[in-house]
Structure formats: C-alpha cells, structure tokens
XYZ file of C-alpha atoms in Angstrom:
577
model
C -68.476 43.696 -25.731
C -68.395 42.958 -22.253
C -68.563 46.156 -19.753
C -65.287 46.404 -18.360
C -65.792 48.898 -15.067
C -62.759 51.934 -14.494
C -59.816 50.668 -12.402
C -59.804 53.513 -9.493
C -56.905 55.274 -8.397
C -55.329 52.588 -5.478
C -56.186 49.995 -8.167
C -53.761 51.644 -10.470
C -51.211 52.023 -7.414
C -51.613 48.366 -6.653
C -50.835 47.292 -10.439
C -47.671 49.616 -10.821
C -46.497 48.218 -7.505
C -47.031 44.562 -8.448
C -45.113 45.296 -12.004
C -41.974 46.967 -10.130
C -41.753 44.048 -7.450
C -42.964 41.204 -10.167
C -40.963 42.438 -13.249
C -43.667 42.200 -15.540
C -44.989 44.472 -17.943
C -48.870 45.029 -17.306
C -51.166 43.850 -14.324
C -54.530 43.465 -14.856
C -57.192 44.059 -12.162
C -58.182 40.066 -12.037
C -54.882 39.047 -12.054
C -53.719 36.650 -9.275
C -50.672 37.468 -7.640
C -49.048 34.049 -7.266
C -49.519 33.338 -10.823
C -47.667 35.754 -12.034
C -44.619 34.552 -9.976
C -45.446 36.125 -6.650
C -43.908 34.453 -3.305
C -43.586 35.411 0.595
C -40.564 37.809 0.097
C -42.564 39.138 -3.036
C -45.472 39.896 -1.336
C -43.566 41.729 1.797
C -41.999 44.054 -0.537
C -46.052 45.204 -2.127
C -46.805 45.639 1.493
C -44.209 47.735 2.615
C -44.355 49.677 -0.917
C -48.271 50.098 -0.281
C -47.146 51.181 2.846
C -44.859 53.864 1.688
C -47.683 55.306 -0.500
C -50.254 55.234 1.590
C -48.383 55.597 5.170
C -50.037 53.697 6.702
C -49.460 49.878 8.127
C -51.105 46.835 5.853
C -51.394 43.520 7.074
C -49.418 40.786 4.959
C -52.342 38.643 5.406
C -54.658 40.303 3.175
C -51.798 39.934 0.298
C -52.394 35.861 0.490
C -56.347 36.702 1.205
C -56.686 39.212 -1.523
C -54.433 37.573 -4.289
C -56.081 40.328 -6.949
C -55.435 44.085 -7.573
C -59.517 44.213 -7.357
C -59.479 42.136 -4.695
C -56.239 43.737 -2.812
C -57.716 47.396 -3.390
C -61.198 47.062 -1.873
C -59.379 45.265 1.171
C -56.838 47.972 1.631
C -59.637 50.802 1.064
C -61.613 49.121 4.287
C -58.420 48.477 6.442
C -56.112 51.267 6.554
C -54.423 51.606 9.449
C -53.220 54.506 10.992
C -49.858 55.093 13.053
C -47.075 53.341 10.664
C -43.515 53.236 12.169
C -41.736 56.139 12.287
C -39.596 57.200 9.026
C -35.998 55.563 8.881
C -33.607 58.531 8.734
C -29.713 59.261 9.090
C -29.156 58.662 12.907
C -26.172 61.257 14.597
C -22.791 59.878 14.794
C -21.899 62.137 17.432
C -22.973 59.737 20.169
C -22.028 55.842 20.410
C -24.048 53.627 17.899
C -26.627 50.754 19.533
C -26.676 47.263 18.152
C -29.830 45.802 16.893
C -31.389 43.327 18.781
C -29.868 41.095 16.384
C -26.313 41.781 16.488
C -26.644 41.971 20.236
C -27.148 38.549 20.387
C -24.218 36.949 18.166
C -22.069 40.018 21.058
C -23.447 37.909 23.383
C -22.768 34.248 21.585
C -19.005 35.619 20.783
C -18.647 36.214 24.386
C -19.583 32.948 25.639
C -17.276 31.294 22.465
C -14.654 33.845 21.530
C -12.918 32.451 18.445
C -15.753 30.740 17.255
C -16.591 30.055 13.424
C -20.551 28.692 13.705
C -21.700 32.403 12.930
C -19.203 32.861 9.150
C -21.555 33.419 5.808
C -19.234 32.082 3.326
C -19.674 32.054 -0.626
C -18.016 30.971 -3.408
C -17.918 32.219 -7.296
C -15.775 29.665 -9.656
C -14.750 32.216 -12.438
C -13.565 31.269 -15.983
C -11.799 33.776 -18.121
C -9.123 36.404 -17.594
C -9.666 37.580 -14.111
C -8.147 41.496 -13.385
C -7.524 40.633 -9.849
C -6.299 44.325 -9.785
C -10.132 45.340 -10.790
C -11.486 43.252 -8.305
C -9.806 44.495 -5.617
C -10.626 47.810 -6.034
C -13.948 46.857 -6.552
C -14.137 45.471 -2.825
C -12.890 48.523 -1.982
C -15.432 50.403 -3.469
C -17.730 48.032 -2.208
C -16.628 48.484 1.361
C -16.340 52.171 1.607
C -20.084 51.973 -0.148
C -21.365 50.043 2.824
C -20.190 50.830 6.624
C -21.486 47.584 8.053
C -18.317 45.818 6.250
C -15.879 48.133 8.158
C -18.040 48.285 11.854
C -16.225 46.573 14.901
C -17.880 45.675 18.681
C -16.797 46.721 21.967
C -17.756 46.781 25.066
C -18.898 50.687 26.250
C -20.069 52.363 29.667
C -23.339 51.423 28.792
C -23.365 48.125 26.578
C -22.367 46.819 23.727
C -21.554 49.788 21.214
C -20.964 49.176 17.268
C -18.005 52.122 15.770
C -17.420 52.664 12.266
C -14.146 52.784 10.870
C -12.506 55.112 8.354
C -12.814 53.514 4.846
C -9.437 52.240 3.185
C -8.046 49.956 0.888
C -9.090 46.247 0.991
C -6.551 42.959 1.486
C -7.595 40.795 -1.385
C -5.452 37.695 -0.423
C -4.231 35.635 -3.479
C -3.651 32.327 -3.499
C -2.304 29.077 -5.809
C -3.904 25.872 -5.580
C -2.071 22.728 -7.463
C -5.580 20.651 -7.734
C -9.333 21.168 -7.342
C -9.109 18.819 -3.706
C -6.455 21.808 -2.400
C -8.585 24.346 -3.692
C -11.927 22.596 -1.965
C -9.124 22.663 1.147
C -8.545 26.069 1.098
C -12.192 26.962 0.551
C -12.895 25.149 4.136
C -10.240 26.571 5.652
C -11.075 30.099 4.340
C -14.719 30.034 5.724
C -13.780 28.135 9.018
C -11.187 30.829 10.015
C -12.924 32.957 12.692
C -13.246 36.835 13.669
C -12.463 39.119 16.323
C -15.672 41.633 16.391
C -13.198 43.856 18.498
C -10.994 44.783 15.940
C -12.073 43.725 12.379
C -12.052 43.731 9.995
C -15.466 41.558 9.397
C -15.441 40.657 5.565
C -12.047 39.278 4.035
C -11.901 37.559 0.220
C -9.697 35.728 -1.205
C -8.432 34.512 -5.221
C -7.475 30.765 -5.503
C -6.016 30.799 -8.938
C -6.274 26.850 -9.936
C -5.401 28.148 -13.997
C -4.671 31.526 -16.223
C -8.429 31.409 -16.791
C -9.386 29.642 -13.831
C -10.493 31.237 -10.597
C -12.199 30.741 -7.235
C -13.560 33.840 -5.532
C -13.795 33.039 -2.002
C -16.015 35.713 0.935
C -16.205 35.058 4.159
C -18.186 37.579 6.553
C -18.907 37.687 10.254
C -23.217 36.915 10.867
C -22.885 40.080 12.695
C -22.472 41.736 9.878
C -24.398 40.140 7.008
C -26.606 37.799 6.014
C -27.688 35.373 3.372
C -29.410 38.777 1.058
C -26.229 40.728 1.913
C -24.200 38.202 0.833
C -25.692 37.410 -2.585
C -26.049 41.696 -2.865
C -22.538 41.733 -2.382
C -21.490 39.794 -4.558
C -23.808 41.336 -7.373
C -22.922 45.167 -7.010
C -19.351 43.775 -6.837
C -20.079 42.783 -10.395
C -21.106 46.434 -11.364
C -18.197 48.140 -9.959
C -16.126 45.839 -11.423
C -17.714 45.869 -15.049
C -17.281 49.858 -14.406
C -13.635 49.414 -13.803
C -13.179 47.493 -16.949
C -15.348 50.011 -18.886
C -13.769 53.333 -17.664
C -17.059 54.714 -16.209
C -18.578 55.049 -12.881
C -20.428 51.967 -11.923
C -24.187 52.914 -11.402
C -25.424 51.841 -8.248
C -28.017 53.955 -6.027
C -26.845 55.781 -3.277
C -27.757 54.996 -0.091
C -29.978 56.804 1.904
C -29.164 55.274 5.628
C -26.641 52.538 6.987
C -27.060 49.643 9.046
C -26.483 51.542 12.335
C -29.572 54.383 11.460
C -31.309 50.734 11.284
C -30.657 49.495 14.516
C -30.894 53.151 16.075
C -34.038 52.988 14.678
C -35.321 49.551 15.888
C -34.205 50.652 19.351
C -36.780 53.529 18.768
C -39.347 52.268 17.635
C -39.652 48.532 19.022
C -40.429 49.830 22.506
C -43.867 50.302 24.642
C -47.378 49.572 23.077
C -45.749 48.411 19.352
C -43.153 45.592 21.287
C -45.483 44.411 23.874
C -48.364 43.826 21.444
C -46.285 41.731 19.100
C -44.455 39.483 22.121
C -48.114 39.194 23.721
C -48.802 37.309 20.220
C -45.544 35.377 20.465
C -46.466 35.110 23.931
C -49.502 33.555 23.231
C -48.686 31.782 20.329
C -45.510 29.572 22.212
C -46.735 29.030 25.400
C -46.249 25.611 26.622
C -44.565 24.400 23.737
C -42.005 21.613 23.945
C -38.704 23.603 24.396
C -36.287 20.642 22.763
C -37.122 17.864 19.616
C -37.319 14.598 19.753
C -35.413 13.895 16.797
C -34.122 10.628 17.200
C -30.371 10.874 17.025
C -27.867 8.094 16.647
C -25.773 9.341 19.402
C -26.122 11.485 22.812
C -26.532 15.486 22.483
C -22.840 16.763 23.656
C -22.946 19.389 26.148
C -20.578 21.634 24.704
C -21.449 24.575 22.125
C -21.445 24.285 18.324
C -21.936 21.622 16.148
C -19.390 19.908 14.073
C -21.447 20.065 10.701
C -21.537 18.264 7.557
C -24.054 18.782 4.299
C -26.252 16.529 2.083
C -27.344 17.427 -1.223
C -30.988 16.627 -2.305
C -32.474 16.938 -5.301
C -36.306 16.459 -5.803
C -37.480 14.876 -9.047
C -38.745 17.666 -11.734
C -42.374 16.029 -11.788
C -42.676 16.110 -8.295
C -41.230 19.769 -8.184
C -43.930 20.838 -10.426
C -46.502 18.929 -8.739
C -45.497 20.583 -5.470
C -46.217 24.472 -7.148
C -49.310 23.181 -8.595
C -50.498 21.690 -5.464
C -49.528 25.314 -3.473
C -51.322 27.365 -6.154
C -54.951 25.251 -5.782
C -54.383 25.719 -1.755
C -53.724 29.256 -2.158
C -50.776 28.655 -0.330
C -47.202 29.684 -1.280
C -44.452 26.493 -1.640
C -42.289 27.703 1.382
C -45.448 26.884 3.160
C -46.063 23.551 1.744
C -42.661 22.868 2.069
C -42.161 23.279 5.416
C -45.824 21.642 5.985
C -43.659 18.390 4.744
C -41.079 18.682 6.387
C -42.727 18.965 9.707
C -45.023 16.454 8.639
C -41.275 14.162 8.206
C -40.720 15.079 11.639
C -44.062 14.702 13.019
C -43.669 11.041 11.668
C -40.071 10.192 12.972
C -40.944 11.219 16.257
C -45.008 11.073 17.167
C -44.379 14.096 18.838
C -47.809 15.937 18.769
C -46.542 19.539 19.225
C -43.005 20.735 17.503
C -41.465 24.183 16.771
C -39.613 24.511 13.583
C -37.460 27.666 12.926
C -37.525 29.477 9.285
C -35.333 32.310 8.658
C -37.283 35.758 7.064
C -35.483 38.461 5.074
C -36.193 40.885 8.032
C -36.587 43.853 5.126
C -39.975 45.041 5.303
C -39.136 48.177 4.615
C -37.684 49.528 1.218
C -35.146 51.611 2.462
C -33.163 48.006 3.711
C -33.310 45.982 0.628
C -30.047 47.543 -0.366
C -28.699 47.475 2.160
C -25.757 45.030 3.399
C -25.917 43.940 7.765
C -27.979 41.132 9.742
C -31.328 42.082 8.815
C -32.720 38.000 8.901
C -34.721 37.429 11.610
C -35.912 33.606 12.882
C -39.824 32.713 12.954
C -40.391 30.154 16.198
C -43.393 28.322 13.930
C -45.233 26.042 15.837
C -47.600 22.975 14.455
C -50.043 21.171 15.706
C -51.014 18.194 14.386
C -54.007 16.436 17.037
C -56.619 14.346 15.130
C -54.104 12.633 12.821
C -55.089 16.104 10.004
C -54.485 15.199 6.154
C -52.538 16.822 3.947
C -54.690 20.138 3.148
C -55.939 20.303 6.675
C -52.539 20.287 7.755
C -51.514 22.701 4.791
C -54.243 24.928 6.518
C -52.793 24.930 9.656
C -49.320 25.955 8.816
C -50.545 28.540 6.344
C -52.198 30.148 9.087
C -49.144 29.805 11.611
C -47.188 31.273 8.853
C -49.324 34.887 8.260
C -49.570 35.514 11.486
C -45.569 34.976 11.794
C -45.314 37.491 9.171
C -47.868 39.878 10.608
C -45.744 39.768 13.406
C -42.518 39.611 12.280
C -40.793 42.787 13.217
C -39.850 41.736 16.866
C -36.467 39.929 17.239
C -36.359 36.045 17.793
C -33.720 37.747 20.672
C -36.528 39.339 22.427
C -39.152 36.403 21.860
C -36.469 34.441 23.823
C -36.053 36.887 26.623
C -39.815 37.393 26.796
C -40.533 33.390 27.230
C -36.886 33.037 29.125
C -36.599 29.021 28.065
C -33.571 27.197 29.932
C -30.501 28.030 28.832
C -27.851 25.798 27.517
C -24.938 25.227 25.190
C -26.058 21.992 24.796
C -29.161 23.038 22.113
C -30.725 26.412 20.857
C -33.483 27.801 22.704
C -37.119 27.373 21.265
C -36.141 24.737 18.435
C -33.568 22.804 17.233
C -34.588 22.376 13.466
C -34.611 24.510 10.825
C -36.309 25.331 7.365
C -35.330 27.711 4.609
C -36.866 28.176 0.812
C -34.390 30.537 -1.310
C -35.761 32.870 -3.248
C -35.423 31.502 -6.984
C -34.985 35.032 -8.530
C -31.415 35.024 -7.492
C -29.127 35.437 -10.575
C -25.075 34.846 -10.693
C -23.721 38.326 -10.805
C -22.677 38.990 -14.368
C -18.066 39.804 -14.030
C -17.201 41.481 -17.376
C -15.773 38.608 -19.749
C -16.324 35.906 -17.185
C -18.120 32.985 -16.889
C -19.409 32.524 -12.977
C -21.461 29.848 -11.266
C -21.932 29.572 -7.632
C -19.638 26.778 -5.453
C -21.154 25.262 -2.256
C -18.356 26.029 0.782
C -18.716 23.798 3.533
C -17.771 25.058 6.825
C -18.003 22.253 8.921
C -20.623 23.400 11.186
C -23.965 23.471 11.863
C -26.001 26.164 13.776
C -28.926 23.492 14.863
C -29.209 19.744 14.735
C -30.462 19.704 11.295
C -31.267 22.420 8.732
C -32.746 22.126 5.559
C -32.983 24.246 2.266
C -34.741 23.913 -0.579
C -35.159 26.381 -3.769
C -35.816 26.410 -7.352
C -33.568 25.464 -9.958
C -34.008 24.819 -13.877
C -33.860 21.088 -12.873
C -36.566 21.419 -10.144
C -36.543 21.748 -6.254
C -33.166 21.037 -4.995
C -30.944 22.164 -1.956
C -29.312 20.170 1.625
C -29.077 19.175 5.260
C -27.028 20.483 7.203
C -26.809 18.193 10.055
C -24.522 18.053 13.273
C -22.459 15.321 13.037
C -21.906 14.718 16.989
C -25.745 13.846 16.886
C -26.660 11.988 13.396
C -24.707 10.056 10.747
C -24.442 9.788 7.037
C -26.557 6.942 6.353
C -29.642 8.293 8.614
C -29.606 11.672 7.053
C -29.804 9.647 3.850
C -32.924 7.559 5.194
C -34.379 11.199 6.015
C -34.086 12.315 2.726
C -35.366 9.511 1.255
C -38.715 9.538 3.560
C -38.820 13.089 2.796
C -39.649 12.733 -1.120
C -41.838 10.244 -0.532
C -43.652 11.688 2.013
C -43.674 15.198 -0.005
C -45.033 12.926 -2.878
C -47.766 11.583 -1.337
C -48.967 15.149 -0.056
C -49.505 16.436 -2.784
C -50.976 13.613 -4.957
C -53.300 12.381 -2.092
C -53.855 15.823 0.104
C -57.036 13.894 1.378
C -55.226 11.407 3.301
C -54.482 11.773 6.675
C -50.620 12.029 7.327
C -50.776 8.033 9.718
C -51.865 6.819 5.787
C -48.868 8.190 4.031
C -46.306 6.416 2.516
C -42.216 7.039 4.085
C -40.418 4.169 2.653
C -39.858 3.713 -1.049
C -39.822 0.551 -2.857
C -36.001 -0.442 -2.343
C -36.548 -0.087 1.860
C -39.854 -1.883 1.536
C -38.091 -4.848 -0.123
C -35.135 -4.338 2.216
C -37.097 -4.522 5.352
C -39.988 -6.673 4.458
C -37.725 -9.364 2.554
C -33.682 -9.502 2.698
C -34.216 -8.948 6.480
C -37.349 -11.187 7.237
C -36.402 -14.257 8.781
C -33.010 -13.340 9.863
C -34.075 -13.298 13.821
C -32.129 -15.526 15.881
C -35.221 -17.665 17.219
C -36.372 -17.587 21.025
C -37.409 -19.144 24.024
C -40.118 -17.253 24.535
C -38.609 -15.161 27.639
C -39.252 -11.595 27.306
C -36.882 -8.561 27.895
C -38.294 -7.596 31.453
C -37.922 -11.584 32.548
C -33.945 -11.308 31.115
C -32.910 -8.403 32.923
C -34.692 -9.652 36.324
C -31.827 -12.999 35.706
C -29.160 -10.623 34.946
C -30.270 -8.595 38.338
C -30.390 -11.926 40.519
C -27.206 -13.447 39.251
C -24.916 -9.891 39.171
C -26.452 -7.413 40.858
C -23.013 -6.064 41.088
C -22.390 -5.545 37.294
C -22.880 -1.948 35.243
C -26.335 -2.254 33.545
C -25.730 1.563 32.344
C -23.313 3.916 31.192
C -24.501 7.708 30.614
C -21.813 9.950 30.589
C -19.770 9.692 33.927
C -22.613 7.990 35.604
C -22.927 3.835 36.269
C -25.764 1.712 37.437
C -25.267 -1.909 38.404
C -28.302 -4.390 37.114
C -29.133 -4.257 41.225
C-alpha cells in the first residue's frame, strides 16, 4: 500500500473547518476546496474561522492559491500574521451609539432625499396552507425583540449622527385582502415603494395579503439602513423557527447572540482608524487612481439630473449547458464563477462601449468575522473593481486579470466603499453614483426557502420601481441553471435595448468559455436571429444617395439658415450658424 504521511495538527484544524463551513462529512488532505462546493463567501468564512483559532490575520488569497488542506496548512504555517483586529465585544449603552461607516452614508443620502424609497430591501414568501397569522405575528415579535437593529432609529446628536435603540414591543402585522393576483402584485409594489422616516421608526414593517383560505403572500419591507440582502433572507429563516416553535409548544432554538449591530459599528469606529485604515485606502488609493469616474454605457436617452432612478427588472435565464459549461470553465481556471461572471459581463461592457478602462461595483457580504453572520444590520459593503483590458486580452488572460482584481478586493475589503469615496473625493452629483454606475452580484446558491410549519413557501420577486445605478445585474444558481435580472433605470435605457443586452450577454458568455483562447475583438455578440436581421431583412433598405456627405449637408443647412436651432440639450439652443 501506498505510504500515506500523518495529517499534523493545523491540517486537522483546516479539515474540521472546511466540513463545518462546506457541510460535508470528511475532508481529505488533497481535497480541493472548490470541488467540494466551495465559493467566495465560503472561503471568507475558513478565513475568518482560521482566524479565530489561530488569532491571527490570514490572507483570503492563499484560500484560492492553496485550494488543499495540505496545501492551505503549509501556507498558513509560513504566513501567520500577527496583530488581528481587536475582539468584537458588548459595547456600553451608557453613552450615544456611532453609526458604521455604512449607515452613515444612507443618514447622509436620507438627508439629501427625505422620503425616499431607492434604499427599501423588500421580499416576498407566497405561502400555501393554513396560515396562523396569530403565530406569525408573534413570531416577528420575537424576531424583533431578538435583534435591536429592527427597532434602532437616527437622529441628529451634539456630535453627529447617533443610532438609539428602542424598548422592544409588540409588532403591527398589517393584514390585507386582495380580489386577484394583479391587486396582490399591486399591493406588493406599493408595500415595498412606501418609504421610512429613520427618525422615528419603526424600520421593518410586514404585511399578509390573503388572496385564499390557503393562500397567502408574506410581504417585508426594511430600511438599507438597517439590513441587507443576508439579513433579509436570515430573517425570514429564523422567522420560520420561531414560528414552527409556536405551533409546536416549545421554545424555538436559535443561538443567542453574543453582540448587536451597534457593538459592530462601535467597533469599526475602533478599529478602522490609524495604520490599519490608511494601509487599506493607500491600496484603494492606488488601485483607482485615474480611473474614469462615469460609464459610457450608451443610453437611449440623456442622464436626468435629479436623484434616483425610476427602475424596472428583466429576467434572464442562461441555458443549463451553458450554466454548466460556465462552472467547468471556472474550476480549470482556478477561478470561482462570480469571477468569471463578472469577467463577462465587463467583457459585455467593454464591447458596447470600447472604453479601455471601466469600474464595475459588486456587493460583498461584509461578514468576515463569525460573530456577524447571525446577525441582522447593513453589513454589505461595495468593491470599486476596476478592469483593464489594453492589448485586446482573450478570454483566460482576461479571466486572469479580474481574478487578481478580485483577491486583492477581498484582501482589502474591510474599509467602507464610504471612506474609499471620501479618500479619492470624485465629483459629486445626484445625477450618477460616485466611482461606477454598474453593478454585479452572484447569490449565494446555498440559500434555502425557510421551512413555515404545514406550509408550502417559494420566494416572489417584488419590484420596487427603482434602481440604485443605471444597470444592475444578478445572477445565481438554480436547479434549472444560472438565472437572475437587470435592473435598469428606465429614465436612461428601454425595454427592447436591455433585451439586446441580454441577448449579447449569453452569447458573449458562450463564447468565453468554449473559446477562452480568443481574444475578446474575435467574439461573437449577435446570435443567429440579429445576424439575419441585420445582415438581410435590413440590407438594401437605404434610401440611395448623391454622394454628399454629412459634413457637406450641414455646411448647406448653415449657409441657407444660419438662423435655425441645429441643437437642443436641455434648456440650451444652437442655431446651424
């Protein structure tokens, strides 16, 4: 038999920690960590568990470098670094609670646009059996008293913005009737459009749209400020718990909590100060410098100048071959498919624009630590991730390229996109957001419907109407492959070029991974249908010419009515003279 050498004792540590995070029975020392179902959020979690064990700070890169428990454990045994952050512990209450960098930014937003809805997280649970709306009302109550960032308000103090914590009570479950599934998809709107006054609260309402005796729609709305996309979908399952508990007759077993969002941001404020902050925003510093501060995008009509976005969505759904190719391809790369994911979709952009240099933004849990991953607040911070793509690079070189961009985001991940912007100080404007205007997000597929007692639940898309940036999209797994939106502001694009985006986006995702050595001016954006479109039903259909070009025309127009408007932009006119 072959000689099989002793794991050692961090190569034991390393195994247990990939079975907790991975959910799998037994690791073995060879064992690649992607294989077994590992992703970006997965491998955060290892390296702030290995962290915990060790104290002591390990860089996310050598997760992605070191994909093996042998591997992993002879890099961590020759990089251990000393001074982690500082433990999180219970902060006093007997002084007035900071906001995290964070929250102080959506203070600042909701002061500019009081009233506003742009920042809501909405969900949606359509649930089929007999509801006990009774049950699940005091299960948000539960729920609320549980977690204090659900009943903190904002005001203004003697010196800032302070966050207070309110007594807990009973929770307003609003009930409502809905005649049709259109009034119900009304009242969903309407629910997650209504806005909220950080001064006085509360920050979380729910409502019951009965559409049938076994027919429900659980509707949640929260303030940004408050939550996020993991709070929401945490929310929602330790509401199923409490409520199973209720049904039951025992106590519903969920872990206490050691700290609250405010001992978080108490703790940011700490820590994120002197050597630790400047170190990361030199990177940031570094890493953004002279990069183009608004996309080129081309939009169908002018930006507005106003603030948010009017919003609409557009589903997409990948076919299952390609969604398989797409893992396949990300495994062989060693890259994870968030990263080849987004590698397309800046490619997409890249080729709709020719613009050399672009910043995408990607939303990150923000929960490095383990002591937040049960925790409910505004935790997600935005990555800035710029990509450069000079020498026309082919697929895998450009896969390269953003894999890198993408470690050292994470490696330096724990100061707030707030304080990136204040460090670089972009113009300001309502007109755009600073830094970038387009957005990425891959959701984690490990996300399960919470289990209600007796109920059958699936998830229901809510559309608010909005849109935080021009255009946003997500993409995650599903049992019938990669599927997910746009979001897109409707004052800049319309339906059927959001459709044409789409539609160049599968094809170019397509040809990535089947042809990786091809440079990106080779690949393919139009499928067959526009090719024939283009290239036939509308060849021949110009109206003939004289040969006179553009510049020739306008000169004419200029000579015989100087006096006329050429141009219209916004309030300002210019005559063909």
């Amino acid at each position: 038999a072959p000689y099989v050498a002793p794991r050692t004792p961090i190569q034991d540590l390393l195994a247990g920690i990939w079975a907790n995070v991975l959910g799998v029975e037994r690791v073995g020392a060879d064992d690649n960590f992607f294989d077994l179902g590992g992703h970006s959020l997965t491998a955060m979690q290892v390296a702030s568990r290995i962290e915990d064990a060790l104290r002591t700070r390990l860089p996310l890169r050598l997760v992605f470098e070191r994909p093996t428990v042998a591997g992993l454990a002879q890099a961590v045994e020759g990089n251990l670094q000393a001074n982690p952050p500082p433990p999180l512990v219970r902060a006093s209450r007997e002084h007035a609670l900071p906001l995290s960098f964070a929250q102080q930014r959506l203070w600042f937003l909701d002061q500019l646009d009081p009233g506003g809805s742009s920042y809501n997280c909405a969900g949606a649970l359509r649930l089929l059996g007999d509801l006990d709306c009774a049950a699940l009302q005091r299960s948000f109550t539960v729920i609320v008293e549980r977690h204090e960032a659900l009943r903190t308000i904002f005001r203004e103090g003697p010196h800032g913005a302070e966050q207070l914590v309110l007594p807990a009570g009973e929770f307003a479950l609003e009930l409502r009737e809905a005649c049709s599934e259109a009034e119900a998809v009304h009242l969903a709107s309407e629910h997650a459009r209504r806005p909220f006054d950080l001064r006085t609260g509360p920050l979380i309402r729910a409502s019951v749209i009965r559409l049938g005796q076994r027919d429900h729609i659980l509707l949640l709305s929260l303030h940004h400020i408050a939550s996020d996309g993991w709070s929401l979908a945490l929310l929602f399952r330790e509401l199923a718990v409490v409520y199973r508990s209720i049904g039951a007759g025992t106590v519903a077993a969920l872990t206490p909590l050691p700290i609250q969002y405010a001992d978080y941001a108490v703790w940011q404020r700490g820590w994120l100060q002197g050597e630790v902050v400047n170190h990361q925003l030199a990177y940031w510093a570094h890493q953004l410098r002279h990069a183009p501060e608004l996309s080129t995008l081309p939009a169908d009509r002018p930006r507005p100048t106003g603030g948010a976005y009017r919003g609409a969505r557009r589903l997409i759904q990948l076919d299952p071959l390609l969604s398989r190719e797409v893992h396949a391809f990300s495994r062989c790369e060693g890259a994870t498919v968030f990263m080849t994911l987004l590698a397309a979709f800046q490619a997409l952009v890249f080729r709709h624009t020719g613009q050399p240099d672009l910043v995408v933004g990607a939303p990150i849990a923000g929960r490095n630590r383990r002591e937040l991953e049960g925790l409910i607040g505004f935790f997600v911070n935005t990555l800035a991730l710029r990509c450069d793509f000079s020498g026309d690079p082919s697929s895998r070189q450009l896969l390269a390229r953003v894999r890198d961009t993408v470690l050292g985001a994470y490696t330096h991940q724990d100061v707030s996109f707030e304080q990136i912007v204040g460090e670089l100080r972009p113009e300001r404007t309502l007109s755009h957001t600073p830094l970038f205007q387009l957005m990425f997000d891959y959701l984690d597929a490990s996300v399960q419907a919470p289990d209600f007692l007796g109920l059958a639940t699936s998830p229901l898309e809510v559309d608010s109407g909005t849109a935080k940036f021009d255009l946003t999209l997500v993409l995650g797994d599903t049992p019938q492959g990669l599927s997910g939106s746009i979001e897109y502001a409707t004052d800049l694009f319309d339906p059927d070029s959001i459709d044409r985006l789409a539609r160049h986006f599968e094809v170019l995702l397509a040809a990535m991974v089947r042809h990786p050595e091809l440079r990106l001016s080779q690949l393919p954006l139009m499928d067959a249908g526009e090719r024939r479109q283009i290239l036939g039903a509308w060849a021949g259909t110009g109206a003939g010419g004289d040969g006179v070009l553009v510049p020739q025309r306008f000169e004419d127009c200029a000579r015989r009515w100087p006096d006329r408007i050429a141009v219209v932009a916004g309030d300002q006119q210019v005559t063909y003279g």
